[in-house]
mmCIF file of C-alpha atoms in Angstrom:
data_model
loop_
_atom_site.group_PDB
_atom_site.id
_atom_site.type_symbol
_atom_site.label_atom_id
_atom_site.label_comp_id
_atom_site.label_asym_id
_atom_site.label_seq_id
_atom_site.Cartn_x
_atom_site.Cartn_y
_atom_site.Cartn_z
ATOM 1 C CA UNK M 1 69.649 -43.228 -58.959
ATOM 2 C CA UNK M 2 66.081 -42.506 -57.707
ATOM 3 C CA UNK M 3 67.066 -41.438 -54.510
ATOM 4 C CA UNK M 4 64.222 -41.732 -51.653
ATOM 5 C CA UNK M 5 60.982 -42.997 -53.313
ATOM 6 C CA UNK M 6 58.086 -43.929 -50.868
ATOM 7 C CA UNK M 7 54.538 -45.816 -51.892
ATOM 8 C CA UNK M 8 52.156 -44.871 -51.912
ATOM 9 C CA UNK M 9 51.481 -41.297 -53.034
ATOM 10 C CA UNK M 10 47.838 -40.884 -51.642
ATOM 11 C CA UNK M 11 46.115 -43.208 -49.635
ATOM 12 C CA UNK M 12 42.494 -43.345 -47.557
ATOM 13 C CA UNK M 13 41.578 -45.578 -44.881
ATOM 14 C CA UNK M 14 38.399 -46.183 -42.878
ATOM 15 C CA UNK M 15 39.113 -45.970 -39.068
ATOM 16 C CA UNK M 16 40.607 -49.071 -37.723
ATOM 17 C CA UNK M 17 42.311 -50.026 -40.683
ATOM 18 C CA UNK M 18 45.504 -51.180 -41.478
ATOM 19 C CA UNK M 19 48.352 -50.224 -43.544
ATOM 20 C CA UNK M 20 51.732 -49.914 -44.196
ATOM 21 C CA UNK M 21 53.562 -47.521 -46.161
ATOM 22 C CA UNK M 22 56.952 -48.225 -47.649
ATOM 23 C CA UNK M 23 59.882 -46.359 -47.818
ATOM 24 C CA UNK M 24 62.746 -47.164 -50.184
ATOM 25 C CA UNK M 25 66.635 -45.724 -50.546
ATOM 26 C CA UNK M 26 69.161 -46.817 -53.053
ATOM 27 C CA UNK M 27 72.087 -44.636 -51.873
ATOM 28 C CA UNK M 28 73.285 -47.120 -49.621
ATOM 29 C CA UNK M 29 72.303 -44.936 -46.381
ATOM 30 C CA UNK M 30 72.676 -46.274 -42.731
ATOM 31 C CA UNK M 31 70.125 -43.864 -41.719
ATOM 32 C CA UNK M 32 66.674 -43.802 -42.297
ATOM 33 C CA UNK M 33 63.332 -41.630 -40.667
ATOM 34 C CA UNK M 34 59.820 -41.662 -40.706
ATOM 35 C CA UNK M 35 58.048 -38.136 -39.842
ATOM 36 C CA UNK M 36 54.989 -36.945 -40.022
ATOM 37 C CA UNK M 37 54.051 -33.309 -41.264
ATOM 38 C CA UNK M 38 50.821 -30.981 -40.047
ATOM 39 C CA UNK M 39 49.847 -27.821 -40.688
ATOM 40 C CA UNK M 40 51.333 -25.306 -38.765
ATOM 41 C CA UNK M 41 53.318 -27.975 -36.894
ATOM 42 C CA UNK M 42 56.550 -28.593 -39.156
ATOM 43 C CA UNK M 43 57.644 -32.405 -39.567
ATOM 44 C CA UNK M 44 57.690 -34.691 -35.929
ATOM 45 C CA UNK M 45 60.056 -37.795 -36.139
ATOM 46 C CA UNK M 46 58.003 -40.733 -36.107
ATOM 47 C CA UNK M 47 60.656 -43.738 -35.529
ATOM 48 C CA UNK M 48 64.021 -43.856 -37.538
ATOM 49 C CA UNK M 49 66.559 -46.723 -37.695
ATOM 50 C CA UNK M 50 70.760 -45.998 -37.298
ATOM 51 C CA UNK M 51 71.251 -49.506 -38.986
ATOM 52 C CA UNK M 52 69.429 -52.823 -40.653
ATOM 53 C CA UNK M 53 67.193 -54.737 -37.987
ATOM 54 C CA UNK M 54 67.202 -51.496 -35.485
ATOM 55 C CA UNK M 55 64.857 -49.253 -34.698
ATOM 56 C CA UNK M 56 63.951 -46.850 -32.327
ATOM 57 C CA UNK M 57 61.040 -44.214 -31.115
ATOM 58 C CA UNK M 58 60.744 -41.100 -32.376
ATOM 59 C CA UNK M 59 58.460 -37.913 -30.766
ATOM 60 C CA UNK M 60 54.949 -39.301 -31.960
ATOM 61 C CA UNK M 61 55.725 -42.990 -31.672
ATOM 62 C CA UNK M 62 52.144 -43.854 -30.418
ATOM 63 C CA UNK M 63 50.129 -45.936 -33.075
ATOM 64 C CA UNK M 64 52.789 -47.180 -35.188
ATOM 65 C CA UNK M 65 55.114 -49.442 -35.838
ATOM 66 C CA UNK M 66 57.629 -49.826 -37.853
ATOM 67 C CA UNK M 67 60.326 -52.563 -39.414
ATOM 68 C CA UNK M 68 64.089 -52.272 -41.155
ATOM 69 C CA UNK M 69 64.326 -55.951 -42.518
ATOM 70 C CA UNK M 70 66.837 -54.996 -45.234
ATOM 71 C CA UNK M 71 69.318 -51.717 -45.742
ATOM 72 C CA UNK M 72 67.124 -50.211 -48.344
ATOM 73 C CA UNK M 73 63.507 -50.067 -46.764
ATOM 74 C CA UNK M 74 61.795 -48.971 -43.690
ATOM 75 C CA UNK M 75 58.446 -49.651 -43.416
ATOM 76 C CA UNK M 76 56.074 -47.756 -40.983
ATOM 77 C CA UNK M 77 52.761 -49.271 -40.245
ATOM 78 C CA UNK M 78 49.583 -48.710 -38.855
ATOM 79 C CA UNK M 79 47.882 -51.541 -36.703
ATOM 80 C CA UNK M 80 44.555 -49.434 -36.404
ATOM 81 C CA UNK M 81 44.045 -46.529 -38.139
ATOM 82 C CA UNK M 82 42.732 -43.248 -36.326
ATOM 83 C CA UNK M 83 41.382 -40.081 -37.782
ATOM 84 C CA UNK M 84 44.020 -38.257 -35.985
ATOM 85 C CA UNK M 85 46.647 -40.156 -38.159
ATOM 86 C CA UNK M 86 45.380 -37.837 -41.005
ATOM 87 C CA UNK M 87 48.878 -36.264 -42.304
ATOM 88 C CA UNK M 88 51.115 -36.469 -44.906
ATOM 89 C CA UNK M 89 54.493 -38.939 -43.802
ATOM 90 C CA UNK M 90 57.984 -38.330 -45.101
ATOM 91 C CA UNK M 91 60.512 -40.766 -45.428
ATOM 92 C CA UNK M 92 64.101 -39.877 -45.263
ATOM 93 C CA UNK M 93 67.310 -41.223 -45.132
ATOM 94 C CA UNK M 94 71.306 -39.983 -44.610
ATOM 95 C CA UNK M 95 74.094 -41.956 -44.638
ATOM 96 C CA UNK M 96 75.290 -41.369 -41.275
ATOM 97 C CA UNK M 97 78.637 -40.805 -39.009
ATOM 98 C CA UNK M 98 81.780 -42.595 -38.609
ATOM 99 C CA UNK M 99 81.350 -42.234 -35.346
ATOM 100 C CA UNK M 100 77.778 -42.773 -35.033
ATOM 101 C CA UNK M 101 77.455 -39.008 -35.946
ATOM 102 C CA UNK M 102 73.892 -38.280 -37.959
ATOM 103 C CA UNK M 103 74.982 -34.994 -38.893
ATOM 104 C CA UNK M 104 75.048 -35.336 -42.518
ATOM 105 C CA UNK M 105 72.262 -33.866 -44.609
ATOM 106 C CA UNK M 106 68.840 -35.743 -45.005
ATOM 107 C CA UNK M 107 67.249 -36.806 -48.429
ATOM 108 C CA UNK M 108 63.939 -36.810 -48.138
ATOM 109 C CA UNK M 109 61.233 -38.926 -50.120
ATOM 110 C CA UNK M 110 57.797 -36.929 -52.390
ATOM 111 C CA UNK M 111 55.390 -37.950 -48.980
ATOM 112 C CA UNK M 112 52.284 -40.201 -48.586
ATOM 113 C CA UNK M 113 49.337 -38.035 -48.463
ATOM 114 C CA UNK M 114 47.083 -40.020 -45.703
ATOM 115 C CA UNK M 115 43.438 -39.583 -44.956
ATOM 116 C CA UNK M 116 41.354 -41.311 -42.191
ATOM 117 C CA UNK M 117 37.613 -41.578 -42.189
ATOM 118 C CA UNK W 1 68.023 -31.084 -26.185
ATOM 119 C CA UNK W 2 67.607 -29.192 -29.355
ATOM 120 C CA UNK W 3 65.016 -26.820 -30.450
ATOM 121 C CA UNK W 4 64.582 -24.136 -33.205
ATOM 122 C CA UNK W 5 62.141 -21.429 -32.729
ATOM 123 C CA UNK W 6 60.970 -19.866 -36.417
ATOM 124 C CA UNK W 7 60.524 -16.137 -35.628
ATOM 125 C CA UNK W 8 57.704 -15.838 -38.197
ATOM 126 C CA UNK W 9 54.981 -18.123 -39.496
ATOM 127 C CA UNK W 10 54.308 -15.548 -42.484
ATOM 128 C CA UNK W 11 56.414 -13.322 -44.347
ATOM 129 C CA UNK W 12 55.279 -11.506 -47.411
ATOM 130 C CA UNK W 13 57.751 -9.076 -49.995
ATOM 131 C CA UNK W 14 57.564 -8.148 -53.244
ATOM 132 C CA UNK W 15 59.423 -9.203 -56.187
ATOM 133 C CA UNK W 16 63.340 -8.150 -56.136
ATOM 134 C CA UNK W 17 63.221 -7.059 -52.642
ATOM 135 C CA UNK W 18 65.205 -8.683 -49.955
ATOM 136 C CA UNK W 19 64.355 -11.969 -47.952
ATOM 137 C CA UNK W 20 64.899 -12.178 -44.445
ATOM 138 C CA UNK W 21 63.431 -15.615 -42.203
ATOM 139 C CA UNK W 22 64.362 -15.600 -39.187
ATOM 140 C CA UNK W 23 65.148 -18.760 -36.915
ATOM 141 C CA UNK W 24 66.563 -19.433 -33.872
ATOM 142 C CA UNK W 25 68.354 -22.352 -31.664
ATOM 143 C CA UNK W 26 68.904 -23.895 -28.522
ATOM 144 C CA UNK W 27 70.925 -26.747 -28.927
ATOM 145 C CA UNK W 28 73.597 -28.222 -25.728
ATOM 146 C CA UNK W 29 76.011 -29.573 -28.504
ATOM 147 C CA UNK W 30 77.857 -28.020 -31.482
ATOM 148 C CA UNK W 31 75.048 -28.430 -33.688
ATOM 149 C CA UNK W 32 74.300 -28.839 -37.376
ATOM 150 C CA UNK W 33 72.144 -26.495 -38.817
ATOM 151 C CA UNK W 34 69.867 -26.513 -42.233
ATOM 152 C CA UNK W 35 67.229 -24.795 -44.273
ATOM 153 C CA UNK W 36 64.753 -26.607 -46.147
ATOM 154 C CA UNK W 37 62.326 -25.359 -48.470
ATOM 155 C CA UNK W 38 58.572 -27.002 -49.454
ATOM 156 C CA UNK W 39 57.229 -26.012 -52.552
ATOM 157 C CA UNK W 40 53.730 -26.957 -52.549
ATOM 158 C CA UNK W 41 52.527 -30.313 -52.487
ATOM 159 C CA UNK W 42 56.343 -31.099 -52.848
ATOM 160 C CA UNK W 43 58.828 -33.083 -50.710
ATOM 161 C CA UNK W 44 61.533 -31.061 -48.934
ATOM 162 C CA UNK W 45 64.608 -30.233 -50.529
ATOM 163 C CA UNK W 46 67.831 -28.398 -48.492
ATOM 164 C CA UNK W 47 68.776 -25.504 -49.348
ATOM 165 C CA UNK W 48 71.851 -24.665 -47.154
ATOM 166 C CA UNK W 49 73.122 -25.935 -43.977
ATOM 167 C CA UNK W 50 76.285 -25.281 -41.518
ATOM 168 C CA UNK W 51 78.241 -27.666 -40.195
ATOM 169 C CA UNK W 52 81.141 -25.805 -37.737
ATOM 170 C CA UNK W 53 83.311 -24.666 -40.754
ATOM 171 C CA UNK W 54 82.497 -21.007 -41.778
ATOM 172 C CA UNK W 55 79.869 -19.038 -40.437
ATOM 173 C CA UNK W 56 78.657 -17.486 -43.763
ATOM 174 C CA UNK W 57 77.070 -20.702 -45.825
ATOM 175 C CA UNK W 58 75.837 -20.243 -49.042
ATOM 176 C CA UNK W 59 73.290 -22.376 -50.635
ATOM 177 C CA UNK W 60 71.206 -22.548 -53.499
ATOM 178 C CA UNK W 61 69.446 -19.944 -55.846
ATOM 179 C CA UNK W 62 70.948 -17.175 -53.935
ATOM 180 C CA UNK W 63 70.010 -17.874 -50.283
ATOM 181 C CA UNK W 64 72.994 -17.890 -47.943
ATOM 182 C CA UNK W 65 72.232 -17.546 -43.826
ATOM 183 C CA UNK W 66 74.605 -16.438 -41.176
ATOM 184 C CA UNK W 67 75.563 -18.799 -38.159
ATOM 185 C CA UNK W 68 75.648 -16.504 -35.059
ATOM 186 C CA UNK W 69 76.824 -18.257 -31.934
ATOM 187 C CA UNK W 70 76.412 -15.130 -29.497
ATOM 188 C CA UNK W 71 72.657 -15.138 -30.605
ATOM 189 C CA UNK W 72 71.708 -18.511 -31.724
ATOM 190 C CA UNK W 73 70.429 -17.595 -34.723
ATOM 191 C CA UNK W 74 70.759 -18.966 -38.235
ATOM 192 C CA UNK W 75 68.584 -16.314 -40.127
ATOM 193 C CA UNK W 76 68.085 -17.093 -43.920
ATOM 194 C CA UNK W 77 68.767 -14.117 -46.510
ATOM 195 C CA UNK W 78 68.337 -13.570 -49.935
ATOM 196 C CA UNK W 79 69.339 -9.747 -51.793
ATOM 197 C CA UNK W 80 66.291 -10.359 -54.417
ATOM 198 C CA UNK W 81 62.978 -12.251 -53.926
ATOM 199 C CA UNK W 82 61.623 -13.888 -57.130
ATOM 200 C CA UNK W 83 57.686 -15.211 -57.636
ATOM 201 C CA UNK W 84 59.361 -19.488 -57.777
ATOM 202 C CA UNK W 85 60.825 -18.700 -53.809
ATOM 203 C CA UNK W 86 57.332 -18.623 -52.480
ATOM 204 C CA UNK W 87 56.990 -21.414 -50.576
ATOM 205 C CA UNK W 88 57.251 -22.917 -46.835
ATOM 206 C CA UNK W 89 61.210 -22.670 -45.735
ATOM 207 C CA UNK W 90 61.958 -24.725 -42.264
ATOM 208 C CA UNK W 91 65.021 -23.916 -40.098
ATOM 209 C CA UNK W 92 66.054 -27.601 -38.637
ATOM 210 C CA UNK W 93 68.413 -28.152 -36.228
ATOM 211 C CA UNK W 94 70.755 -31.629 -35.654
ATOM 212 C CA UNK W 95 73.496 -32.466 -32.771
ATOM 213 C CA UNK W 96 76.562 -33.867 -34.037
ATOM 214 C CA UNK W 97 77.331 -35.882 -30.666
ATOM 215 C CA UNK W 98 73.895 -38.251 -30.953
ATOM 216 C CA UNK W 99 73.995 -40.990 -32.740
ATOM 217 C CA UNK W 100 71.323 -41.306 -35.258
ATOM 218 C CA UNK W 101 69.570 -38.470 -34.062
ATOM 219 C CA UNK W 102 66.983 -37.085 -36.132
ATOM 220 C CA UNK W 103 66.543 -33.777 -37.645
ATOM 221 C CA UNK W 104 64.761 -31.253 -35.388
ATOM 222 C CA UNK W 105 62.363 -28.768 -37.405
ATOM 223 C CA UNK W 106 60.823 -25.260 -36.595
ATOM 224 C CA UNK W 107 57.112 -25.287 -37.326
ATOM 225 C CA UNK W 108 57.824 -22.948 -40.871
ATOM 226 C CA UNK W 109 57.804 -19.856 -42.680
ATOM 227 C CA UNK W 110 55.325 -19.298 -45.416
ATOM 228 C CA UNK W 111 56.763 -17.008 -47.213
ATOM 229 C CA UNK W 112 54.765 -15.174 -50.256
ATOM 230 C CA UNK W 113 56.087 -13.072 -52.982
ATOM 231 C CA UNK W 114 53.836 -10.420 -54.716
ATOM 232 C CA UNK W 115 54.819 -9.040 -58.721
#
């Protein structure tokens, strides 16, 4: 059981690049979250997903995007890379409510440490 | 909407004295509440977190933190500081009437132990 894994560990881009980092979950959760962490600033919810094929915005939505195509993964993406997009991004996932209810703990992934140039 | 307000960005103690973070809420539901720690250059791992059954929640490697409706607070303790708790500890904050609402975190505690 690896839990939350998330690839890749370290990763620098040239502004207006693309990439997309993948974010992986064999626990079966409904739940899954993309945030990003800065110093000083604590982690900011990206986008998350309550389900497979739904997503939704997050705080800092602006310049990316994101996909749940199967249970296990969440991909975020980034169309265009900016230096401001210079964090490290944590996956995480929790297996959700019976009623919808997200209050269940979150597992979190090791990060992707992100630089832009 | 929820909110959690980390009453310290640094705390510093020495070896085998107490721990005290403080942290607290605002929060229009019955919320969930959690404390993470960051060891560095790690991912986040929980260490406690209270979810309406008893106030008192104990978590792991001796931490425990005290739910306090009356003051919105959810203050982390531990009796003895060792040299491995240095690290970043976040106070998050969830509502249990959202669906698939994300975890809301405070902006951290660095906290720094001295032999």
């Amino acid at each position: 059981n690896a839990g939350v894994t998330q690839t890749p560990k370290f990763r620098v881009l040239k502004t207006g690049q693309s990439m997309t980092l993948l974010c992986a979950q064999d626990m079966n959760h409904e739940y899954m979250y993309w945030y990003r962490q800065d110093p000083g600033m604590g982690l900011r919810l990206i986008h998350y997903s309550v389900g497979e094929g739904t997503t939704a915005k997050g705080e800092v939505p602006d310049g990316y995007n994101v996909s749940r195509l199967k249970k296990q993964n969440f991909l975020l993406g980034l169309e265009s890379a900016a230096p401001s997009q210079t964090s490290v991004y944590f996956c995480a996932s929790n297996k959700g409510g019976i009623s919808g209810r997200a209050y269940n703990e979150q597992f979190f992934g090791p990060g992707t440490r992100l630089t832009v140039l | 909407a929820q909110s959690v307000t980390q009453l310290d960005s640094h705390v510093s103690v020495s070896e085998g004295t107490p721990v005290l973070l403080r942290c607290n809420y605002s929060s229009s539901y019955s919320p969930s509440l959690f404390w993470y720690v960051q060891h560095p250059n790690k991912g986040l791992q929980l260490l406690l977190k209270y979810t309406s059954a008893a106030t008192l929640v104990k978590g792991i490697n001796g931490f425990e933190a005290e739910f306090k409706k009356s003051e919105t607070s959810f203050h982390l303790t531990k009796p003895s500081a060792h040299m491995s708790d240095a690290a970043e500890y976040f106070c998050v904050v969830s509502s249990n009437d959202q669906a698939g609402t994300a975890l809301i975190f405070g902006k951290g505690t660095t906290l720094s132990v001295s032999s």
